[in-house]
PDB file of C-alpha atoms in Angstrom:
ATOM      1  CA  UNK A 350     -30.307 -41.141 -30.080  1.00 46.00           C
ATOM      2  CA  UNK A 351     -29.595 -40.320 -33.748  1.00 46.00           C
ATOM      3  CA  UNK A 352     -31.442 -37.535 -34.474  1.00 42.00           C
ATOM      4  CA  UNK A 353     -34.972 -38.477 -36.146  1.00 45.00           C
ATOM      5  CA  UNK A 354     -34.917 -34.392 -37.334  1.00 43.00           C
ATOM      6  CA  UNK A 355     -32.244 -34.144 -40.839  1.00 44.00           C
ATOM      7  CA  UNK A 356     -33.015 -33.264 -43.972  1.00 45.00           C
ATOM      8  CA  UNK A 357     -33.640 -37.104 -44.391  1.00 49.00           C
ATOM      9  CA  UNK A 358     -37.585 -35.879 -43.966  1.00 49.00           C
ATOM     10  CA  UNK A 359     -37.453 -35.431 -47.173  1.00 58.00           C
ATOM     11  CA  UNK A 360     -36.770 -38.921 -47.743  1.00 58.00           C
ATOM     12  CA  UNK A 361     -38.672 -38.849 -51.609  1.00 56.00           C
ATOM     13  CA  UNK A 362     -37.032 -36.101 -52.690  1.00 60.00           C
ATOM     14  CA  UNK A 363     -33.977 -37.366 -51.929  1.00 65.00           C
ATOM     15  CA  UNK A 364     -34.813 -40.896 -53.581  1.00 66.00           C
ATOM     16  CA  UNK A 365     -33.415 -39.364 -57.296  1.00 64.00           C
ATOM     17  CA  UNK A 366     -30.022 -38.844 -55.701  1.00 69.00           C
ATOM     18  CA  UNK A 367     -30.295 -42.355 -54.406  1.00 74.00           C
ATOM     19  CA  UNK A 368     -31.397 -43.685 -57.675  1.00 70.00           C
ATOM     20  CA  UNK A 369     -28.409 -43.294 -59.851  1.00 68.00           C
ATOM     21  CA  UNK A 370     -26.137 -45.658 -57.748  1.00 70.00           C
ATOM     22  CA  UNK A 371     -25.837 -48.939 -58.414  1.00 77.00           C
ATOM     23  CA  UNK A 372     -28.346 -50.826 -55.871  1.00 79.00           C
ATOM     24  CA  UNK A 373     -28.899 -54.284 -53.841  1.00 78.00           C
ATOM     25  CA  UNK A 374     -32.447 -56.079 -55.070  1.00 74.00           C
ATOM     26  CA  UNK A 375     -33.630 -57.984 -52.631  1.00 73.00           C
ATOM     27  CA  UNK A 376     -36.585 -59.596 -55.286  1.00 69.00           C
ATOM     28  CA  UNK A 377     -36.235 -63.098 -56.173  1.00 67.00           C
ATOM     29  CA  UNK A 378     -37.748 -65.838 -54.354  1.00 61.00           C
ATOM     30  CA  UNK A 379     -33.832 -67.484 -53.362  1.00 65.00           C
ATOM     31  CA  UNK A 380     -33.469 -64.796 -51.178  1.00 64.00           C
ATOM     32  CA  UNK A 381     -36.273 -65.158 -49.113  1.00 62.00           C
ATOM     33  CA  UNK A 382     -35.542 -67.480 -46.308  1.00 63.00           C
ATOM     34  CA  UNK A 383     -36.957 -70.266 -46.763  1.00 59.00           C
ATOM     35  CA  UNK A 384     -39.912 -71.198 -43.796  1.00 59.00           C
ATOM     36  CA  UNK A 385     -40.986 -68.291 -45.496  1.00 60.00           C
ATOM     37  CA  UNK A 386     -40.300 -69.209 -49.467  1.00 59.00           C
ATOM     38  CA  UNK A 387     -43.284 -70.707 -50.236  1.00 58.00           C
ATOM     39  CA  UNK A 388     -46.268 -68.284 -49.082  1.00 62.00           C
ATOM     40  CA  UNK A 389     -43.745 -65.158 -50.891  1.00 59.00           C
ATOM     41  CA  UNK A 390     -44.761 -62.710 -53.521  1.00 62.00           C
ATOM     42  CA  UNK A 391     -42.680 -60.068 -55.098  1.00 60.00           C
ATOM     43  CA  UNK A 392     -45.281 -57.352 -54.395  1.00 63.00           C
ATOM     44  CA  UNK A 393     -45.835 -57.916 -50.422  1.00 68.00           C
ATOM     45  CA  UNK A 394     -41.725 -57.645 -49.680  1.00 77.00           C
ATOM     46  CA  UNK A 395     -39.039 -56.795 -52.160  1.00 83.00           C
ATOM     47  CA  UNK A 396     -36.078 -54.363 -51.263  1.00 86.00           C
ATOM     48  CA  UNK A 397     -33.748 -51.501 -53.031  1.00 87.00           C
ATOM     49  CA  UNK A 398     -30.806 -50.994 -51.099  1.00 89.00           C
ATOM     50  CA  UNK A 399     -28.306 -48.324 -51.817  1.00 89.00           C
ATOM     51  CA  UNK A 400     -24.831 -46.990 -49.640  1.00 87.00           C
ATOM     52  CA  UNK A 401     -22.727 -44.816 -49.860  1.00 85.00           C
ATOM     53  CA  UNK A 402     -19.735 -43.518 -47.401  1.00 85.00           C
ATOM     54  CA  UNK A 403     -17.752 -40.244 -46.637  1.00 82.00           C
ATOM     55  CA  UNK A 404     -14.861 -40.037 -44.549  1.00 78.00           C
ATOM     56  CA  UNK A 405     -17.766 -38.923 -41.247  1.00 80.00           C
ATOM     57  CA  UNK A 406     -19.252 -42.349 -41.431  1.00 85.00           C
ATOM     58  CA  UNK A 407     -21.975 -45.455 -43.310  1.00 89.00           C
ATOM     59  CA  UNK A 408     -25.278 -43.746 -45.177  1.00 88.00           C
ATOM     60  CA  UNK A 409     -27.549 -46.152 -46.743  1.00 91.00           C
ATOM     61  CA  UNK A 410     -31.106 -46.207 -48.086  1.00 91.00           C
ATOM     62  CA  UNK A 411     -33.547 -48.825 -48.745  1.00 92.00           C
ATOM     63  CA  UNK A 412     -36.567 -48.477 -50.557  1.00 91.00           C
ATOM     64  CA  UNK A 413     -39.160 -51.393 -49.526  1.00 91.00           C
ATOM     65  CA  UNK A 414     -42.476 -52.980 -51.588  1.00 89.00           C
ATOM     66  CA  UNK A 415     -44.551 -54.599 -49.074  1.00 89.00           C
ATOM     67  CA  UNK A 416     -48.581 -54.244 -48.881  1.00 88.00           C
ATOM     68  CA  UNK A 417     -49.254 -53.826 -45.865  1.00 89.00           C
ATOM     69  CA  UNK A 418     -46.951 -51.859 -43.048  1.00 92.00           C
ATOM     70  CA  UNK A 419     -47.139 -53.124 -39.502  1.00 91.00           C
ATOM     71  CA  UNK A 420     -44.486 -52.278 -36.586  1.00 93.00           C
ATOM     72  CA  UNK A 421     -45.628 -52.135 -33.317  1.00 91.00           C
ATOM     73  CA  UNK A 422     -42.212 -52.511 -31.010  1.00 93.00           C
ATOM     74  CA  UNK A 423     -39.401 -50.355 -30.283  1.00 94.00           C
ATOM     75  CA  UNK A 424     -35.769 -51.000 -29.363  1.00 94.00           C
ATOM     76  CA  UNK A 425     -34.395 -54.729 -30.256  1.00 94.00           C
ATOM     77  CA  UNK A 426     -37.568 -56.152 -30.270  1.00 94.00           C
ATOM     78  CA  UNK A 427     -38.396 -54.278 -33.877  1.00 94.00           C
ATOM     79  CA  UNK A 428     -37.075 -57.694 -35.751  1.00 91.00           C
ATOM     80  CA  UNK A 429     -40.188 -58.327 -34.870  1.00 89.00           C
ATOM     81  CA  UNK A 430     -42.232 -55.954 -37.054  1.00 91.00           C
ATOM     82  CA  UNK A 431     -41.693 -54.664 -40.544  1.00 93.00           C
ATOM     83  CA  UNK A 432     -38.048 -53.086 -39.994  1.00 93.00           C
ATOM     84  CA  UNK A 433     -34.316 -53.861 -41.194  1.00 94.00           C
ATOM     85  CA  UNK A 434     -31.779 -55.979 -40.127  1.00 92.00           C
ATOM     86  CA  UNK A 435     -27.922 -54.983 -40.490  1.00 91.00           C
ATOM     87  CA  UNK A 436     -24.783 -57.076 -39.775  1.00 89.00           C
ATOM     88  CA  UNK A 437     -21.224 -55.895 -39.941  1.00 87.00           C
ATOM     89  CA  UNK A 438     -17.905 -57.658 -39.979  1.00 87.00           C
ATOM     90  CA  UNK A 439     -15.622 -54.880 -39.708  1.00 87.00           C
ATOM     91  CA  UNK A 440     -12.541 -57.425 -40.266  1.00 86.00           C
ATOM     92  CA  UNK A 441     -14.295 -59.089 -42.663  1.00 84.00           C
ATOM     93  CA  UNK A 442     -12.914 -61.983 -40.788  1.00 80.00           C
ATOM     94  CA  UNK A 443     -15.202 -64.764 -41.918  1.00 74.00           C
ATOM     95  CA  UNK A 444     -15.487 -67.992 -40.529  1.00 71.00           C
ATOM     96  CA  UNK A 445     -18.570 -69.921 -38.800  1.00 70.00           C
ATOM     97  CA  UNK A 446     -20.562 -67.742 -36.364  1.00 68.00           C
ATOM     98  CA  UNK A 447     -20.059 -64.465 -35.357  1.00 76.00           C
ATOM     99  CA  UNK A 448     -16.359 -62.958 -34.184  1.00 72.00           C
ATOM    100  CA  UNK A 449     -15.316 -60.293 -31.843  1.00 78.00           C
ATOM    101  CA  UNK A 450     -16.115 -57.668 -34.169  1.00 85.00           C
ATOM    102  CA  UNK A 451     -19.138 -58.077 -35.496  1.00 88.00           C
ATOM    103  CA  UNK A 452     -22.207 -56.325 -35.016  1.00 90.00           C
ATOM    104  CA  UNK A 453     -26.572 -56.114 -35.868  1.00 92.00           C
ATOM    105  CA  UNK A 454     -28.435 -53.324 -36.176  1.00 94.00           C
ATOM    106  CA  UNK A 455     -31.873 -52.812 -35.927  1.00 95.00           C
ATOM    107  CA  UNK A 456     -34.277 -49.110 -38.319  1.00 96.00           C
ATOM    108  CA  UNK A 457     -37.521 -49.455 -37.687  1.00 96.00           C
ATOM    109  CA  UNK A 458     -40.252 -46.825 -37.236  1.00 94.00           C
ATOM    110  CA  UNK A 459     -40.461 -48.117 -33.698  1.00 93.00           C
ATOM    111  CA  UNK A 460     -43.715 -47.504 -31.614  1.00 90.00           C
ATOM    112  CA  UNK A 461     -42.006 -44.299 -30.403  1.00 90.00           C
ATOM    113  CA  UNK A 462     -40.450 -42.979 -33.048  1.00 92.00           C
ATOM    114  CA  UNK A 463     -37.402 -43.446 -35.795  1.00 93.00           C
ATOM    115  CA  UNK A 464     -35.171 -45.457 -34.388  1.00 94.00           C
ATOM    116  CA  UNK A 465     -31.254 -47.604 -35.477  1.00 95.00           C
ATOM    117  CA  UNK A 466     -30.856 -49.524 -32.540  1.00 96.00           C
ATOM    118  CA  UNK A 467     -27.524 -51.760 -31.185  1.00 94.00           C
ATOM    119  CA  UNK A 468     -27.668 -54.966 -31.239  1.00 92.00           C
ATOM    120  CA  UNK A 469     -25.185 -58.363 -30.336  1.00 89.00           C
ATOM    121  CA  UNK A 470     -22.093 -57.534 -30.404  1.00 88.00           C
ATOM    122  CA  UNK A 471     -21.805 -53.972 -29.163  1.00 90.00           C
ATOM    123  CA  UNK A 472     -20.590 -53.351 -25.841  1.00 88.00           C
ATOM    124  CA  UNK A 473     -23.699 -52.650 -25.008  1.00 90.00           C
ATOM    125  CA  UNK A 474     -27.073 -52.232 -26.393  1.00 92.00           C
ATOM    126  CA  UNK A 475     -29.123 -49.689 -27.114  1.00 94.00           C
ATOM    127  CA  UNK A 476     -30.341 -46.482 -29.516  1.00 93.00           C
ATOM    128  CA  UNK A 477     -27.646 -44.993 -32.137  1.00 90.00           C
ATOM    129  CA  UNK A 478     -26.381 -42.307 -29.914  1.00 85.00           C
ATOM    130  CA  UNK A 479     -25.545 -39.987 -33.163  1.00 86.00           C
ATOM    131  CA  UNK A 480     -26.207 -40.467 -36.863  1.00 85.00           C
ATOM    132  CA  UNK A 481     -29.851 -39.909 -37.934  1.00 87.00           C
ATOM    133  CA  UNK A 482     -33.009 -41.994 -39.415  1.00 91.00           C
ATOM    134  CA  UNK A 483     -35.927 -41.048 -40.851  1.00 90.00           C
ATOM    135  CA  UNK A 484     -38.635 -43.893 -41.696  1.00 93.00           C
ATOM    136  CA  UNK A 485     -40.913 -43.024 -44.082  1.00 90.00           C
ATOM    137  CA  UNK A 486     -44.537 -44.462 -44.885  1.00 92.00           C
ATOM    138  CA  UNK A 487     -46.265 -44.239 -48.291  1.00 90.00           C
ATOM    139  CA  UNK A 488     -50.059 -45.842 -48.177  1.00 93.00           C
ATOM    140  CA  UNK A 489     -50.637 -45.182 -51.583  1.00 92.00           C
ATOM    141  CA  UNK A 490     -47.422 -46.590 -53.292  1.00 91.00           C
ATOM    142  CA  UNK A 491     -47.242 -48.747 -50.209  1.00 92.00           C
ATOM    143  CA  UNK A 492     -43.697 -48.619 -49.829  1.00 92.00           C
ATOM    144  CA  UNK A 493     -40.985 -47.900 -47.463  1.00 93.00           C
ATOM    145  CA  UNK A 494     -38.484 -45.745 -47.159  1.00 91.00           C
ATOM    146  CA  UNK A 495     -35.499 -46.241 -44.872  1.00 93.00           C
ATOM    147  CA  UNK A 496     -31.983 -43.272 -45.149  1.00 91.00           C
ATOM    148  CA  UNK A 497     -30.139 -43.479 -42.200  1.00 92.00           C
ATOM    149  CA  UNK A 498     -26.706 -42.910 -41.172  1.00 89.00           C
ATOM    150  CA  UNK A 499     -24.183 -44.762 -38.801  1.00 90.00           C
ATOM    151  CA  UNK A 500     -21.155 -42.370 -37.928  1.00 89.00           C
ATOM    152  CA  UNK A 501     -17.570 -44.571 -37.670  1.00 85.00           C
ATOM    153  CA  UNK A 502     -17.315 -43.199 -33.826  1.00 85.00           C
ATOM    154  CA  UNK A 503     -20.322 -45.059 -33.598  1.00 87.00           C
ATOM    155  CA  UNK A 504     -19.514 -48.439 -35.284  1.00 85.00           C
ATOM    156  CA  UNK A 505     -16.376 -49.771 -32.965  1.00 84.00           C
ATOM    157  CA  UNK A 506     -13.608 -50.692 -36.381  1.00 80.00           C
ATOM    158  CA  UNK A 507     -14.538 -48.078 -38.345  1.00 81.00           C
ATOM    159  CA  UNK A 508     -12.404 -45.112 -37.189  1.00 78.00           C
ATOM    160  CA  UNK A 509     -10.453 -45.076 -40.425  1.00 76.00           C
ATOM    161  CA  UNK A 510     -12.475 -45.598 -43.983  1.00 80.00           C
ATOM    162  CA  UNK A 511     -11.016 -44.806 -47.161  1.00 79.00           C
ATOM    163  CA  UNK A 512     -11.122 -46.489 -50.489  1.00 82.00           C
ATOM    164  CA  UNK A 513      -8.832 -49.646 -49.812  1.00 81.00           C
ATOM    165  CA  UNK A 514     -11.121 -51.021 -46.709  1.00 84.00           C
ATOM    166  CA  UNK A 515     -14.186 -53.786 -47.007  1.00 86.00           C
ATOM    167  CA  UNK A 516     -16.046 -55.299 -44.615  1.00 86.00           C
ATOM    168  CA  UNK A 517     -18.466 -57.988 -44.130  1.00 86.00           C
ATOM    169  CA  UNK A 518     -21.769 -56.969 -45.340  1.00 85.00           C
ATOM    170  CA  UNK A 519     -25.306 -58.778 -43.887  1.00 85.00           C
ATOM    171  CA  UNK A 520     -29.288 -57.594 -44.193  1.00 85.00           C
ATOM    172  CA  UNK A 521     -32.125 -59.062 -43.582  1.00 85.00           C
ATOM    173  CA  UNK A 522     -35.269 -57.376 -45.183  1.00 85.00           C
ATOM    174  CA  UNK A 523     -38.154 -58.273 -42.198  1.00 84.00           C
ATOM    175  CA  UNK A 524     -42.081 -58.123 -42.642  1.00 82.00           C
ATOM    176  CA  UNK A 525     -45.308 -58.406 -40.308  1.00 82.00           C
ATOM    177  CA  UNK A 526     -48.240 -58.155 -41.332  1.00 74.00           C
ATOM    178  CA  UNK A 527     -50.226 -57.888 -37.878  1.00 70.00           C
ATOM    179  CA  UNK A 528     -49.723 -61.017 -37.087  1.00 59.00           C
ATOM    180  CA  UNK A 529     -46.371 -61.555 -36.297  1.00 53.00           C
ATOM    181  CA  UNK A 530     -43.187 -61.548 -38.608  1.00 52.00           C
ATOM    182  CA  UNK A 531     -44.588 -63.314 -41.634  1.00 51.00           C
ATOM    183  CA  UNK A 532     -40.843 -63.284 -44.027  1.00 49.00           C
ATOM    184  CA  UNK A 533     -37.759 -62.271 -44.490  1.00 52.00           C
ATOM    185  CA  UNK A 534     -35.780 -61.296 -47.311  1.00 47.00           C
ATOM    186  CA  UNK A 535     -31.347 -61.230 -47.309  1.00 46.00           C
ATOM    187  CA  UNK A 536     -29.060 -60.272 -49.020  1.00 47.00           C
ATOM    188  CA  UNK A 537     -25.759 -62.074 -47.910  1.00 48.00           C
ATOM    189  CA  UNK A 538     -28.051 -64.429 -45.779  1.00 55.00           C
ATOM    190  CA  UNK A 539     -25.713 -64.302 -42.421  1.00 57.00           C
ATOM    191  CA  UNK A 540     -28.369 -62.830 -40.544  1.00 71.00           C
ATOM    192  CA  UNK A 541     -30.416 -65.144 -41.697  1.00 59.00           C
ATOM    193  CA  UNK A 542     -28.584 -68.330 -41.976  1.00 59.00           C
ATOM    194  CA  UNK A 543     -28.006 -68.647 -38.457  1.00 66.00           C
ATOM    195  CA  UNK A 544     -25.856 -65.825 -37.770  1.00 73.00           C
ATOM    196  CA  UNK A 545     -22.693 -67.197 -40.326  1.00 70.00           C
ATOM    197  CA  UNK A 546     -20.497 -64.592 -40.965  1.00 71.00           C
ATOM    198  CA  UNK A 547     -19.119 -67.049 -44.076  1.00 71.00           C
ATOM    199  CA  UNK A 548     -22.065 -66.006 -45.434  1.00 74.00           C
ATOM    200  CA  UNK A 549     -21.538 -62.546 -45.665  1.00 81.00           C
ATOM    201  CA  UNK A 550     -21.311 -60.665 -48.682  1.00 81.00           C
ATOM    202  CA  UNK A 551     -18.669 -57.816 -49.132  1.00 83.00           C
ATOM    203  CA  UNK A 552     -19.506 -54.132 -48.697  1.00 84.00           C
ATOM    204  CA  UNK A 553     -16.303 -52.458 -50.444  1.00 84.00           C
ATOM    205  CA  UNK A 554     -15.310 -48.472 -49.934  1.00 81.00           C
ATOM    206  CA  UNK A 555     -14.475 -46.891 -53.250  1.00 77.00           C
ATOM    207  CA  UNK A 556     -13.790 -43.705 -55.059  1.00 69.00           C
TER     208      UNK A 556
END
């Protein structure tokens, strides 16, 4: 399983390093799934997300502002609580629905620890076998930081990473306050729009 005994444990010390890069911000009402939009408040759910890459794989850091942290599920059920959900279209093919190489991952602080869980698209669902993950909640600041790696061997199609690659990417930031899922915020809204790969954003690998 992906290790949680990683330098990622010093997440807040590493925040300064990540903040030097450019983040994708999820902090406007138009990014909220329509069914949750009327009740949304910025302090209740907003996020900044950073991404990097090396020849070994992809690295992500997300800082989520959320007034209540609630996650009591594990594995593929983590979507029902506070969590992140990512979908990759490694061929950037777009098109209605999901193509043959579109993969979903769930990241969360499950009841049995920090997890990256392989979902739709993978030959087998289950915890990521390699890589690293840390999910750290700061109750005073009302923020949750997620930092995780996706080794190229874990995601079919990532075997060759270089500065010419472009992937399709969708992110969903899920929110619960103890009564079940209460809100979603999307970047590249494919997951929250009926799993429509045509709505993926682009993830460019640059030097």
